[in-house]
Coordinates of C-alpha atoms and ligand atoms in Angstrom, one line a residue:
M24 CA 287.0 -11.5 129.5
T25 CA 287.2 -14.0 132.3
S26 CA 287.3 -16.8 129.8
T27 CA 290.7 -18.2 129.1
V28 CA 289.2 -20.5 126.5
D29 CA 289.5 -18.9 123.1
S30 CA 287.6 -21.3 121.0
F31 CA 284.6 -23.6 121.1
A32 CA 286.8 -26.3 119.7
E33 CA 288.6 -26.6 123.0
L34 CA 285.4 -27.5 124.8
G35 CA 284.8 -30.9 123.2
L36 CA 281.8 -30.0 121.0
S37 CA 281.2 -32.0 117.8
E38 CA 282.3 -30.8 114.4
T39 CA 278.6 -30.2 113.4
L40 CA 277.9 -27.8 116.3
L41 CA 281.3 -26.1 115.8
K42 CA 280.4 -25.5 112.2
T43 CA 277.0 -24.1 113.2
L44 CA 278.5 -21.8 115.8
S45 CA 281.0 -20.4 113.3
E46 CA 278.2 -19.9 110.7
I47 CA 276.0 -18.0 113.2
G48 CA 279.0 -15.9 114.1
Y49 CA 279.9 -17.0 117.6
E50 CA 283.6 -16.5 117.9
T51 CA 284.6 -17.5 121.4
P52 CA 282.7 -19.1 124.3
S53 CA 281.5 -16.7 127.0
P54 CA 282.9 -17.4 130.5
I55 CA 279.8 -19.4 131.6
Q56 CA 279.9 -21.4 128.4
A57 CA 283.7 -22.1 128.8
Q58 CA 283.0 -23.6 132.2
C59 CA 279.6 -25.3 131.8
I60 CA 280.0 -27.0 128.4
P61 CA 282.8 -29.4 129.3
A62 CA 281.2 -30.2 132.7
L63 CA 277.9 -31.0 131.1
L64 CA 279.5 -32.9 128.2
E65 CA 281.2 -35.1 130.9
G66 CA 277.8 -35.8 132.2
H67 CA 277.9 -34.0 135.5
D68 CA 274.9 -32.4 137.1
L69 CA 275.4 -28.7 137.3
I70 CA 274.4 -25.5 139.2
G71 CA 275.1 -22.5 137.1
M72 CA 274.7 -19.1 138.7
A73 CA 274.2 -16.9 135.7
Q74 CA 271.7 -14.4 134.5
T75 CA 270.4 -13.3 131.1
G76 CA 273.1 -11.9 128.9
T77 CA 275.8 -14.2 130.0
G78 CA 275.2 -16.7 127.2
K79 CA 273.7 -19.3 129.6
T80 CA 271.2 -20.6 127.0
A81 CA 274.0 -21.9 124.8
A82 CA 275.9 -23.1 127.9
F83 CA 273.2 -25.7 128.5
A84 CA 271.7 -26.0 125.0
L85 CA 274.9 -27.1 123.2
P86 CA 275.8 -30.0 125.4
L87 CA 272.2 -31.1 125.6
M88 CA 272.0 -31.2 121.8
E89 CA 275.1 -33.5 121.7
Q90 CA 273.1 -36.1 123.6
I91 CA 270.1 -36.1 121.3
D92 CA 269.5 -39.0 119.0
V93 CA 267.5 -37.6 116.2
K94 CA 266.3 -41.0 115.1
V95 CA 264.5 -41.5 118.4
A96 CA 261.3 -39.4 118.1
K97 CA 260.8 -38.9 121.9
P98 CA 261.5 -36.1 124.3
Q99 CA 265.1 -36.6 125.4
A100 CA 265.5 -33.2 127.0
L101 CA 263.2 -31.0 129.0
I102 CA 263.9 -27.4 129.7
L103 CA 261.6 -25.7 132.3
T104 CA 261.4 -21.9 132.1
P105 CA 259.3 -19.5 134.2
T106 CA 257.5 -17.7 131.3
R107 CA 256.3 -18.5 127.9
E108 CA 258.5 -15.7 126.4
L109 CA 261.6 -17.4 127.7
A110 CA 260.3 -20.8 126.6
I111 CA 260.0 -19.4 123.1
Q112 CA 263.3 -17.7 123.1
V113 CA 265.1 -20.8 124.4
A114 CA 263.3 -22.9 121.7
E115 CA 264.4 -20.5 119.1
A116 CA 268.0 -20.5 120.3
L117 CA 268.0 -24.3 120.1
Q118 CA 266.5 -24.3 116.7
S119 CA 269.2 -22.0 115.5
Y120 CA 271.9 -24.2 116.9
A121 CA 270.2 -27.2 115.1
K122 CA 270.6 -25.7 111.7
N123 CA 273.0 -28.5 110.7
L124 CA 271.1 -31.3 112.5
P125 CA 268.4 -32.4 110.0
G126 CA 265.3 -33.8 111.7
F127 CA 266.0 -32.1 115.0
H128 CA 262.8 -30.9 116.6
V129 CA 262.3 -28.6 119.6
L130 CA 258.9 -27.7 120.9
P131 CA 257.9 -24.9 123.2
I132 CA 254.8 -25.6 125.3
Y133 CA 253.2 -23.0 127.5
G134 CA 250.0 -22.0 129.1
G135 CA 247.4 -20.2 127.1
Q136 CA 248.4 -22.0 123.9
S137 CA 245.8 -24.4 122.5
Y138 CA 246.0 -28.0 123.8
T139 CA 244.9 -29.3 120.4
I140 CA 247.9 -27.7 118.7
Q141 CA 250.3 -28.8 121.4
L142 CA 248.9 -32.4 121.3
K143 CA 249.4 -32.5 117.6
Q144 CA 253.0 -31.2 117.9
L145 CA 253.8 -33.6 120.8
S146 CA 252.5 -36.6 118.9
R147 CA 254.9 -35.7 116.0
G148 CA 257.7 -36.4 118.4
A149 CA 259.8 -33.5 119.6
H150 CA 263.3 -34.2 120.8
V151 CA 263.5 -31.3 123.2
I152 CA 260.6 -29.8 125.1
V153 CA 260.9 -26.2 126.4
G154 CA 258.0 -25.4 128.7
T155 CA 256.5 -23.5 131.6
P156 CA 256.0 -25.7 134.7
G157 CA 252.2 -25.6 134.8
R158 CA 251.7 -26.7 131.2
V159 CA 254.3 -29.4 131.4
M160 CA 252.7 -30.7 134.5
D161 CA 249.3 -30.8 132.8
H162 CA 250.7 -32.8 129.9
L163 CA 252.4 -35.2 132.3
E164 CA 249.1 -35.7 134.1
R165 CA 247.2 -36.3 130.9
K166 CA 250.0 -38.6 129.8
T167 CA 250.4 -36.7 126.6
L168 CA 254.0 -36.1 127.5
N169 CA 256.2 -39.0 128.2
L170 CA 259.6 -38.6 129.8
D171 CA 260.8 -42.2 129.7
S172 CA 263.6 -41.3 127.3
L173 CA 264.7 -38.2 129.2
K174 CA 268.5 -37.7 129.3
T175 CA 268.7 -34.0 130.3
L176 CA 266.6 -31.8 132.5
V177 CA 267.3 -28.1 132.7
L178 CA 265.7 -25.7 135.1
D179 CA 266.3 -22.2 133.6
E180 CA 265.9 -19.1 135.8
A181 CA 265.0 -21.3 138.8
D182 CA 264.8 -18.2 141.1
E183 CA 262.2 -16.7 138.8
M184 CA 260.2 -19.9 138.9
L185 CA 260.3 -19.7 142.6
R186 CA 259.2 -16.0 142.6
M187 CA 256.4 -16.7 140.3
G188 CA 255.1 -19.5 142.6
F189 CA 256.0 -22.4 140.4
I190 CA 258.4 -24.2 142.6
D191 CA 256.0 -26.8 143.8
D192 CA 255.1 -27.6 140.2
V193 CA 258.8 -27.9 139.4
E194 CA 259.3 -30.3 142.2
W195 CA 256.2 -32.2 141.1
I196 CA 257.8 -32.6 137.7
L197 CA 261.2 -33.5 139.2
E198 CA 259.6 -36.3 141.2
R199 CA 258.2 -37.8 138.0
T200 CA 261.3 -37.8 135.9
P201 CA 263.3 -41.1 135.4
A202 CA 266.1 -41.6 137.8
Q203 CA 268.8 -41.7 135.2
H204 CA 269.2 -38.3 133.8
Q205 CA 271.5 -35.3 133.9
T206 CA 270.1 -32.2 135.6
A207 CA 271.3 -28.6 135.2
L208 CA 269.9 -25.8 137.3
F209 CA 270.5 -22.2 136.3
S210 CA 269.6 -19.3 138.5
A211 CA 270.8 -15.7 138.8
T212 CA 270.5 -15.9 142.6
M213 CA 270.5 -18.8 145.0
P214 CA 267.7 -18.4 147.5
E215 CA 267.4 -21.1 150.2
Q216 CA 264.5 -22.9 148.5
I217 CA 266.4 -23.2 145.3
R218 CA 269.4 -24.5 147.1
R219 CA 267.2 -27.1 148.8
V220 CA 265.8 -28.2 145.5
A221 CA 269.3 -28.5 144.1
Q222 CA 270.4 -30.6 147.1
K223 CA 267.4 -32.9 146.8
Y224 CA 267.4 -33.5 143.1
L225 CA 270.9 -32.9 141.8
V226 CA 273.6 -35.5 142.2
N227 CA 277.0 -34.2 143.2
P228 CA 276.6 -31.1 141.0
R229 CA 279.4 -29.0 139.7
E230 CA 278.8 -25.4 140.8
I231 CA 279.7 -22.8 138.3
K232 CA 279.6 -19.1 139.1
I233 CA 280.6 -16.2 137.0
K234 CA 282.7 -14.1 139.2
S235 CA 282.1 -10.4 139.1
A236 CA 285.3 -9.3 140.5
T237 CA 285.2 -5.7 141.6
A238 CA 287.2 -3.5 139.4
T239 CA 287.7 0.2 139.3
V240 CA 287.1 2.0 136.1
A241 CA 289.1 5.0 135.0
A242 CA 287.4 8.4 134.9
I243 CA 285.1 7.5 132.1
R244 CA 281.7 9.0 131.6
Q245 CA 279.3 6.0 131.7
V246 CA 275.8 6.1 130.5
Y247 CA 273.2 3.6 129.3
W248 CA 270.3 3.7 127.0
Q249 CA 267.3 1.5 127.6
V250 CA 266.6 -0.1 124.2
S251 CA 263.0 0.8 123.5
G252 CA 260.9 2.5 120.9
M253 CA 263.6 2.8 118.3
H254 CA 266.1 0.6 116.5
K255 CA 269.5 0.3 118.1
L256 CA 271.1 1.5 114.8
D257 CA 269.0 4.7 114.6
A258 CA 269.7 5.4 118.3
L259 CA 273.4 4.8 117.7
T260 CA 273.6 7.2 114.8
R261 CA 271.7 9.9 116.7
I262 CA 273.9 9.5 119.7
L263 CA 277.1 9.6 117.6
E264 CA 276.0 12.7 115.8
V265 CA 275.2 14.7 118.9
E266 CA 277.9 13.5 121.3
E267 CA 280.3 16.3 122.3
D268 CA 283.9 15.6 121.8
F269 CA 283.3 12.7 119.4
D270 CA 286.5 11.7 117.6
A271 CA 286.5 8.0 117.1
A272 CA 284.5 5.0 118.5
I273 CA 284.8 1.3 119.1
I274 CA 281.5 -0.4 119.0
F275 CA 281.2 -3.8 120.6
V276 CA 278.9 -6.5 119.4
R277 CA 278.6 -10.2 120.2
T278 CA 279.1 -12.0 116.9
K279 CA 281.4 -11.6 114.0
T280 CA 278.4 -11.5 111.7
A281 CA 277.2 -8.5 113.6
T282 CA 280.5 -6.7 113.2
V283 CA 280.2 -6.9 109.4
E284 CA 276.5 -6.1 109.3
L285 CA 276.8 -3.0 111.5
A286 CA 279.9 -1.8 109.6
D287 CA 278.0 -2.1 106.3
K288 CA 275.1 -0.2 107.7
L289 CA 277.2 2.6 109.2
N290 CA 279.1 2.9 105.9
A291 CA 275.8 3.3 104.1
R292 CA 275.0 6.1 106.5
G293 CA 278.2 7.9 105.6
Y294 CA 280.5 6.8 108.5
A295 CA 284.0 5.6 107.9
A296 CA 283.5 2.3 109.7
A297 CA 285.1 -1.2 109.5
A298 CA 284.6 -4.5 111.2
L299 CA 287.3 -6.1 113.4
N300 CA 286.7 -9.7 114.2
G301 CA 288.5 -13.0 114.6
D302 CA 288.2 -13.9 110.9
L303 CA 290.7 -11.2 110.1
N304 CA 294.3 -12.3 110.0
Q305 CA 296.9 -10.4 112.0
Q306 CA 297.9 -8.2 109.1
M307 CA 294.3 -7.2 108.3
R308 CA 293.7 -6.5 111.9
E309 CA 296.7 -4.3 112.3
R310 CA 295.6 -2.4 109.2
V311 CA 292.2 -1.6 110.6
I312 CA 293.8 -0.4 113.9
E313 CA 296.3 1.7 111.9
Q314 CA 293.4 3.3 109.9
L315 CA 291.6 4.1 113.1
K316 CA 294.7 5.7 114.5
S317 CA 295.3 7.8 111.4
G318 CA 291.8 8.9 111.0
A319 CA 291.1 7.0 107.8
L320 CA 288.4 5.2 109.9
D321 CA 286.3 6.8 112.7
I322 CA 284.5 3.7 113.8
V323 CA 285.5 0.1 114.4
I324 CA 282.9 -2.5 115.2
A325 CA 284.5 -5.3 117.1
T326 CA 284.0 -8.5 119.1
D327 CA 285.7 -8.8 122.5
V328 CA 288.5 -11.0 121.4
A329 CA 289.4 -9.0 118.3
A330 CA 289.5 -5.7 120.3
R331 CA 291.8 -7.1 123.0
G332 CA 294.6 -4.7 123.8
I333 CA 293.7 -2.0 121.3
D334 CA 295.4 1.3 122.3
V335 CA 294.3 4.1 120.1
P336 CA 294.3 7.4 122.0
R337 CA 291.8 9.1 119.7
V338 CA 289.0 6.7 120.7
S339 CA 286.6 9.1 122.5
H340 CA 283.7 6.6 122.7
V341 CA 283.1 3.0 123.4
V342 CA 279.6 1.8 122.6
N343 CA 278.4 -1.5 124.1
Y344 CA 275.9 -2.1 121.3
D345 CA 275.4 -5.6 122.7
I346 CA 275.8 -5.9 126.5
P347 CA 278.9 -7.8 127.6
Y348 CA 278.8 -11.2 129.2
D349 CA 280.3 -10.1 132.4
T350 CA 281.8 -7.3 134.4
E351 CA 285.3 -8.1 133.3
A352 CA 284.4 -7.9 129.6
Y353 CA 282.7 -4.5 130.4
V354 CA 285.7 -3.1 132.1
H355 CA 288.0 -4.3 129.4
R356 CA 285.8 -2.8 126.7
I357 CA 285.4 0.6 128.2
G358 CA 289.2 0.7 128.9
R359 CA 289.6 1.2 125.2
T360 CA 288.6 4.8 125.7
G361 CA 290.0 7.5 128.0
R362 CA 293.5 6.6 127.1
A363 CA 296.6 8.8 127.3
G364 CA 295.0 11.1 129.8
R365 CA 292.0 11.9 127.6
T366 CA 288.4 11.8 128.6
G367 CA 286.5 8.8 127.6
N368 CA 282.8 8.0 127.1
A369 CA 281.2 4.6 127.5
I370 CA 277.7 4.1 126.2
L371 CA 275.8 0.9 127.1
F372 CA 272.7 -0.4 125.3
V373 CA 270.5 -2.4 127.7
A374 CA 267.5 -4.3 126.6
P375 CA 264.8 -4.6 129.4
R376 CA 265.7 -8.2 130.1
E377 CA 269.3 -7.3 130.6
I378 CA 268.7 -4.9 133.5
R379 CA 270.2 -7.3 136.0
M380 CA 273.5 -7.3 134.1
L381 CA 273.5 -3.5 134.2
R382 CA 273.1 -3.6 138.0
T383 CA 275.8 -6.2 138.3
I384 CA 278.2 -4.1 136.4
E385 CA 277.3 -1.0 138.5
R386 CA 277.9 -3.0 141.7
A387 CA 281.2 -4.5 140.5
T388 CA 282.6 -1.3 139.2
R389 CA 281.2 0.6 142.1
S390 CA 280.2 3.3 139.7
P391 CA 276.6 4.3 138.8
I392 CA 275.7 4.3 135.1
A393 CA 273.3 7.1 134.3
P394 CA 270.4 6.8 132.0
L395 CA 270.9 8.6 128.7
T396 CA 268.2 10.6 127.0
L397 CA 268.3 10.0 123.3
P398 CA 268.9 13.2 121.3
S399 CA 265.7 14.6 119.8
R400 CA 265.2 15.5 116.2
A401 CA 265.7 19.1 117.1
D402 CA 269.0 18.3 118.9
V403 CA 270.3 16.5 115.8
T404 CA 269.0 19.3 113.5
N405 CA 270.7 22.0 115.6
K406 CA 273.9 20.1 115.7
R407 CA 273.9 19.7 111.9
V408 CA 273.0 23.4 111.4
T409 CA 275.8 24.5 113.7
G410 CA 278.3 22.4 111.8
F411 CA 277.0 23.8 108.5
K412 CA 277.3 27.4 109.8
D413 CA 280.8 26.7 110.9
K414 CA 281.7 25.4 107.5
V415 CA 280.2 28.5 105.8
A416 CA 282.0 30.8 108.3
E417 CA 285.3 29.1 107.3
V418 CA 284.7 29.7 103.6
L419 CA 283.6 33.3 104.3
N420 CA 286.9 33.9 106.0
A421 CA 288.9 32.5 103.1
E422 CA 290.0 34.5 100.1
G423 CA 288.6 34.3 96.6
L424 CA 284.8 34.9 97.0
D425 CA 284.5 37.7 94.5
F426 CA 283.9 35.4 91.5
F427 CA 281.1 33.7 93.4
S428 CA 279.6 37.0 94.8
N429 CA 279.3 38.0 91.2
I430 CA 277.4 34.8 90.3
V431 CA 275.0 35.4 93.2
A432 CA 274.3 38.9 92.1
Q433 CA 273.6 37.7 88.5
I434 CA 271.2 35.0 89.7
A435 CA 269.4 37.5 92.0
E436 CA 269.0 39.9 89.1
E437 CA 268.0 37.3 86.5
Q438 CA 265.5 35.6 88.8
N439 CA 264.3 38.9 90.4
V440 CA 264.9 37.6 93.9
S441 CA 267.0 38.8 96.9
A442 CA 270.5 37.6 97.6
E443 CA 269.1 36.0 100.7
E444 CA 266.8 33.8 98.6
V445 CA 269.7 32.8 96.4
A446 CA 271.7 31.9 99.5
A447 CA 268.8 29.8 100.8
A448 CA 268.7 27.9 97.5
L449 CA 272.5 27.3 97.7
C450 CA 272.2 26.1 101.3
K451 CA 269.6 23.6 100.1
M452 CA 271.9 22.4 97.4
A453 CA 274.8 22.1 99.7
Q454 CA 273.1 19.5 102.0
E455 CA 274.9 16.9 99.8
G456 CA 272.2 14.3 100.2
R457 CA 272.3 14.6 104.0
P458 CA 269.5 16.8 105.0
L459 CA 270.1 19.3 107.8
Q460 CA 266.6 18.9 109.0
V461 CA 265.9 15.5 110.7
V462 CA 262.5 14.1 110.1
G463 CA 260.8 11.1 111.7
E464 CA 259.8 10.0 115.1
D465 CA 261.3 11.4 118.3
P466 CA 262.3 8.7 120.8
P467 CA 260.5 8.4 124.1
P468 CA 262.1 10.2 127.0
A469 CA 264.8 8.5 128.9
R470 CA 263.4 6.0 131.4
A471 CA 265.5 4.8 134.2
F472 CA 264.8 1.2 135.0
E473 CA 263.1 0.3 138.2
R474 CA 265.7 0.3 140.9
D475 CA 264.2 -2.6 142.6
D476 CA 265.3 -5.5 140.5
R477 CA 264.1 -8.0 143.0
R478 CA 260.5 -7.5 142.1
P479 CA 258.8 -10.8 141.2
A480 CA 259.1 -11.4 137.5
A481 CA 255.4 -11.5 137.3
F482 CA 255.2 -7.9 138.1
D483 CA 257.7 -7.0 135.5
R484 CA 256.6 -8.9 132.5
D485 CA 257.6 -6.2 130.1
S486 CA 261.1 -7.4 130.7
R487 CA 260.1 -10.8 129.5
K488 CA 258.6 -9.7 126.2
P489 CA 260.4 -10.9 123.1
R490 CA 262.9 -8.3 122.1
S491 CA 260.6 -6.5 119.7
D492 CA 262.7 -3.4 119.8
E493 CA 265.6 -5.3 118.4
R494 CA 263.6 -7.2 115.9
G495 CA 264.0 -6.4 112.2
E496 CA 267.4 -5.0 112.8
R497 CA 268.7 -8.4 113.3
G498 CA 266.6 -9.7 110.4
D499 CA 264.9 -12.1 112.8
K500 CA 262.2 -14.3 111.7
P501 CA 258.9 -13.4 113.3
R502 CA 258.7 -15.1 116.7
Y503 CA 256.2 -17.8 117.3
E504 CA 254.2 -15.4 119.4
D505 CA 254.0 -12.9 116.6
R506 CA 252.2 -15.1 114.3
P507 CA 248.7 -15.4 115.6
R508 CA 246.1 -15.9 112.9
R509 CA 244.1 -12.7 112.7
E510 CA 241.0 -14.3 114.2
D511 CA 243.1 -15.5 117.1
R512 CA 243.9 -12.1 118.3
P513 CA 242.2 -11.1 121.5
A514 CA 239.7 -8.4 121.4
R515 CA 240.6 -4.9 122.4
P516 CA 240.3 -4.5 126.1
A517 CA 237.6 -2.5 127.8
P518 CA 238.0 1.1 128.7
A519 CA 240.3 2.2 131.5
G520 CA 239.6 1.1 135.0
D521 CA 236.9 -1.5 134.3
M522 CA 237.4 -4.5 136.4
V523 CA 235.4 -7.7 136.9
R524 CA 235.7 -9.8 139.9
Y525 CA 236.0 -13.6 139.5
R526 CA 236.0 -16.4 141.9
I527 CA 238.3 -19.4 141.7
D528 CA 238.1 -22.7 143.6
V529 CA 241.4 -22.6 145.3
G530 CA 242.2 -21.0 148.6
R531 CA 244.3 -21.1 151.7
D532 CA 243.3 -24.6 152.4
N533 CA 245.1 -25.6 149.2
G534 CA 248.2 -23.8 150.3
V535 CA 247.7 -21.2 147.7
E536 CA 249.4 -17.8 148.0
V537 CA 248.7 -14.6 146.1
R538 CA 251.8 -15.1 143.9
D539 CA 250.6 -18.5 142.8
I540 CA 247.4 -16.9 141.5
V541 CA 249.2 -14.1 139.8
G542 CA 251.7 -16.5 138.2
A543 CA 249.1 -18.8 136.9
I544 CA 246.8 -16.1 135.5
A545 CA 249.6 -14.2 134.0
N546 CA 251.0 -17.2 132.2
E547 CA 247.8 -18.9 131.2
A548 CA 245.7 -16.0 130.1
G549 CA 248.5 -13.7 128.9
I550 CA 247.4 -10.9 131.1
E551 CA 250.3 -8.7 132.3
S552 CA 250.4 -8.9 136.0
R553 CA 250.1 -5.2 136.5
F554 CA 246.6 -5.5 135.1
I555 CA 245.6 -8.1 137.6
G556 CA 243.6 -6.4 140.3
R557 CA 243.0 -7.2 143.9
I558 CA 243.1 -10.7 145.1
G559 CA 241.1 -12.0 148.0
L560 CA 242.3 -15.2 149.6
Y561 CA 239.7 -17.3 151.5
D562 CA 239.9 -20.7 152.9
E563 CA 238.3 -22.7 150.1
S564 CA 238.3 -20.2 147.3
S565 CA 239.7 -16.9 146.2
T566 CA 238.6 -13.9 144.2
V567 CA 240.6 -12.0 141.6
E568 CA 239.9 -8.9 139.7
L569 CA 240.6 -8.9 136.1
P570 CA 240.2 -6.4 133.3
A571 CA 236.7 -6.3 131.8
G572 CA 236.3 -7.4 128.2
M573 CA 238.4 -10.5 128.6
P574 CA 238.4 -12.4 125.3
A575 CA 236.6 -15.7 125.4
E576 CA 239.9 -17.6 124.6
A577 CA 241.5 -16.1 127.7
S578 CA 238.6 -17.0 130.0
N579 CA 238.5 -20.5 128.5
A580 CA 242.2 -20.9 129.1
L581 CA 241.6 -19.8 132.7
K582 CA 238.7 -22.1 133.2
R583 CA 241.0 -25.0 132.5
T584 CA 243.9 -23.6 134.6
R585 CA 245.0 -25.5 137.6
I586 CA 246.9 -24.1 140.6
R587 CA 248.7 -26.5 142.8
G588 CA 247.0 -29.2 140.8
V589 CA 243.5 -28.0 141.5
P590 CA 241.3 -26.9 138.6
I591 CA 240.4 -23.2 139.4
N592 CA 237.1 -23.1 137.6
L593 CA 237.2 -19.4 137.0
R594 CA 233.8 -17.7 136.9
P595 CA 232.3 -14.2 137.6
D596 CA 231.9 -13.8 141.3
E597 CA 228.4 -13.2 142.6
G598 CA 229.5 -13.1 146.3
R599 CA 230.3 -10.1 148.4
P600 CA 231.3 -6.9 146.7
A601 CA 235.0 -6.3 146.4
G602 CA 236.5 -4.9 149.5
S603 CA 234.1 -6.3 152.0
S604 CA 236.0 -9.4 152.8
T605 CA 238.2 -9.7 155.7
G606 CA 240.5 -12.1 153.8
E607 CA 241.1 -9.6 151.1
R608 CA 244.6 -8.5 150.3
K609 CA 245.8 -5.9 148.0
F610 CA 248.0 -7.4 145.4
A611 CA 251.7 -6.6 145.6
G612 CA 252.3 -3.0 145.9
G613 CA 248.6 -2.4 146.6
G614 CA 246.8 0.6 145.3
E615 CA 244.2 0.8 142.6
R616 CA 245.4 -1.0 139.5
K617 CA 244.3 1.2 136.7
F618 CA 245.1 0.6 133.1
D619 CA 244.9 3.0 130.3
G620 CA 242.6 2.1 127.5
D621 CA 245.4 2.3 125.0
R622 CA 247.4 -0.5 126.2
S623 CA 246.6 -4.1 125.6
K624 CA 246.2 -5.9 128.9
F625 CA 245.9 -9.2 127.1
K626 CA 249.1 -10.0 125.5
K627 CA 249.2 -11.1 121.9
K628 CA 249.1 -14.9 121.8
T629 CA 247.7 -17.7 119.9
F630 CA 244.5 -19.0 121.5
G631 CA 243.2 -22.1 120.0
Ligands
AMP715 P1 271.7 -15.5 126.9 O1 272.4 -15.0 128.1 O2 271.7 -17.0 126.8 O3 270.3 -15.0 126.9 O4 272.4 -15.0 125.6 C1 272.4 -13.7 125.2 C2 272.8 -13.4 123.8 O5 274.2 -13.7 123.5 C3 272.0 -14.2 122.8 O6 271.6 -13.3 121.7 C4 273.0 -15.2 122.2 O7 272.7 -15.5 120.8 C5 274.3 -14.5 122.3 N1 275.4 -15.4 122.6 C6 275.5 -16.4 123.5 N2 276.7 -17.0 123.4 C7 277.5 -16.3 122.5 C8 278.8 -16.4 122.0 N3 279.6 -17.3 122.5 N4 279.2 -15.6 121.0 C9 278.4 -14.6 120.6 N5 277.1 -14.5 121.0 C10 276.6 -15.3 121.9

């Protein structure tokens, strides 16, 4: 790890937050946290170059929470995020850090959600607002959001906000915040326009960058699995069962709580596994490592700090169950395998939103990481059957079968069946509670991520979805977005390919670009951008093709939507047929945008 700071206590956080962090299982600050937290606590403005997976949320959330006066029922911090999903995630993170702060109230506000609900929530007095720029702007205009007591403003994923066409809205908001406040800007990249915004609105900012020093990795086979369609735990056990040359593994997770949970689950599935985390004293830690060495344990589930320096030659596999915070942590982790001249295997689990970190690791280590296809049911069954046959062969080669042959012969005679049938019955008995035949779903085939990570986020909204694939396993509460009342759910979309053309009252004269339209529609109506069809830009208006069968709630949300401050007044277009206009452009990537009838084009959301 790059971090030389071993504990949150060194960063100047309050006892209350330290207690919370320990309770939720955070052991050590990630490198970005180690650097940002003290700077923000000292009151500096800050530019943090960090992406998802580095722990950036806690890096700004924890210092910001130290500033909140719970007794003052007014927004004291505003966090702007490019998408509603991120707004919800950030709000949830803050809520979890507030578990020992009674009365603390964080509110996500985003396009598409009912104003009535938002107004009610706003009037109750939230301390922190996490919102998408368009909706925050709306509330400021309507004077339903008052920033007079603002102490901290955070721009999260600023480059994404730029790509989605929200940068003007962000500036509009920045112009209307009180002069005296702290500003932190987080961005994975630093395009010119973001730099310009930082120069204009941040005062003497500290610039913090997570270095991704290039490092060479030993000859280790490196693969990744894109987390989807299956729980990480199920995927892990399938992989472990089928991997060639499996001897022992170290599995890395982020929190000490997760080490214990995963160890329990693997034990329940018959693995000899134990947790290794900072709560263990030196003696207990050494005992676990000894057991791994001797073969009393096959799997150790560890946090980064606890696994520092482990040198156990029989570790054939390292699994990055949770992606590391930075390249250095990755290199350190996978260095636990391939020791003493043996071959090593490193398996990385990557959630869609962590794709950028995967690419950073590949670049820094200068070694490609190949996508891994999860073993199928048949693969696992075959592996188990082969192992079983080997065991039988071993027994066949041993002495002393006469007594048992006699029993088989007796059973065959008494039951009037063949010896083969008796053998089959015995095989069935011998499964020992672990069936040879694997039942259940097969995972979807391996899917390499899009190579082009620079696509606008709007075109890649899958990566912004809440991590449904991880849900349940972590025992998460349902997310805000998952709790629409039944009647709130949008209707099923129309059959494949049906598009309706709409007209909106903004065009080139308003300085509108295609990406502004996509960003606004995607966020306000909850339509994934890939389902947004051709967009025609004219001087005073524009056209946009949207899937037929749009639920009334979505079209109402769009009627109220503003782009660059102008109400768009969305309505079916009665003008020229699609394609005849000279001003028409095919939307990014061009081509017909078809959707299959099985997929919901309108995301689940609460319409009010
Ligand atoms: P982020 O990069 O902010 O999206 O955080 C990624 C994940 O890391 C989240 O699930 C956080 O809960 C988790 N996380 C952040 N900081 C820490 C930490 N210091 N220790 C353990 N987990 C953390």
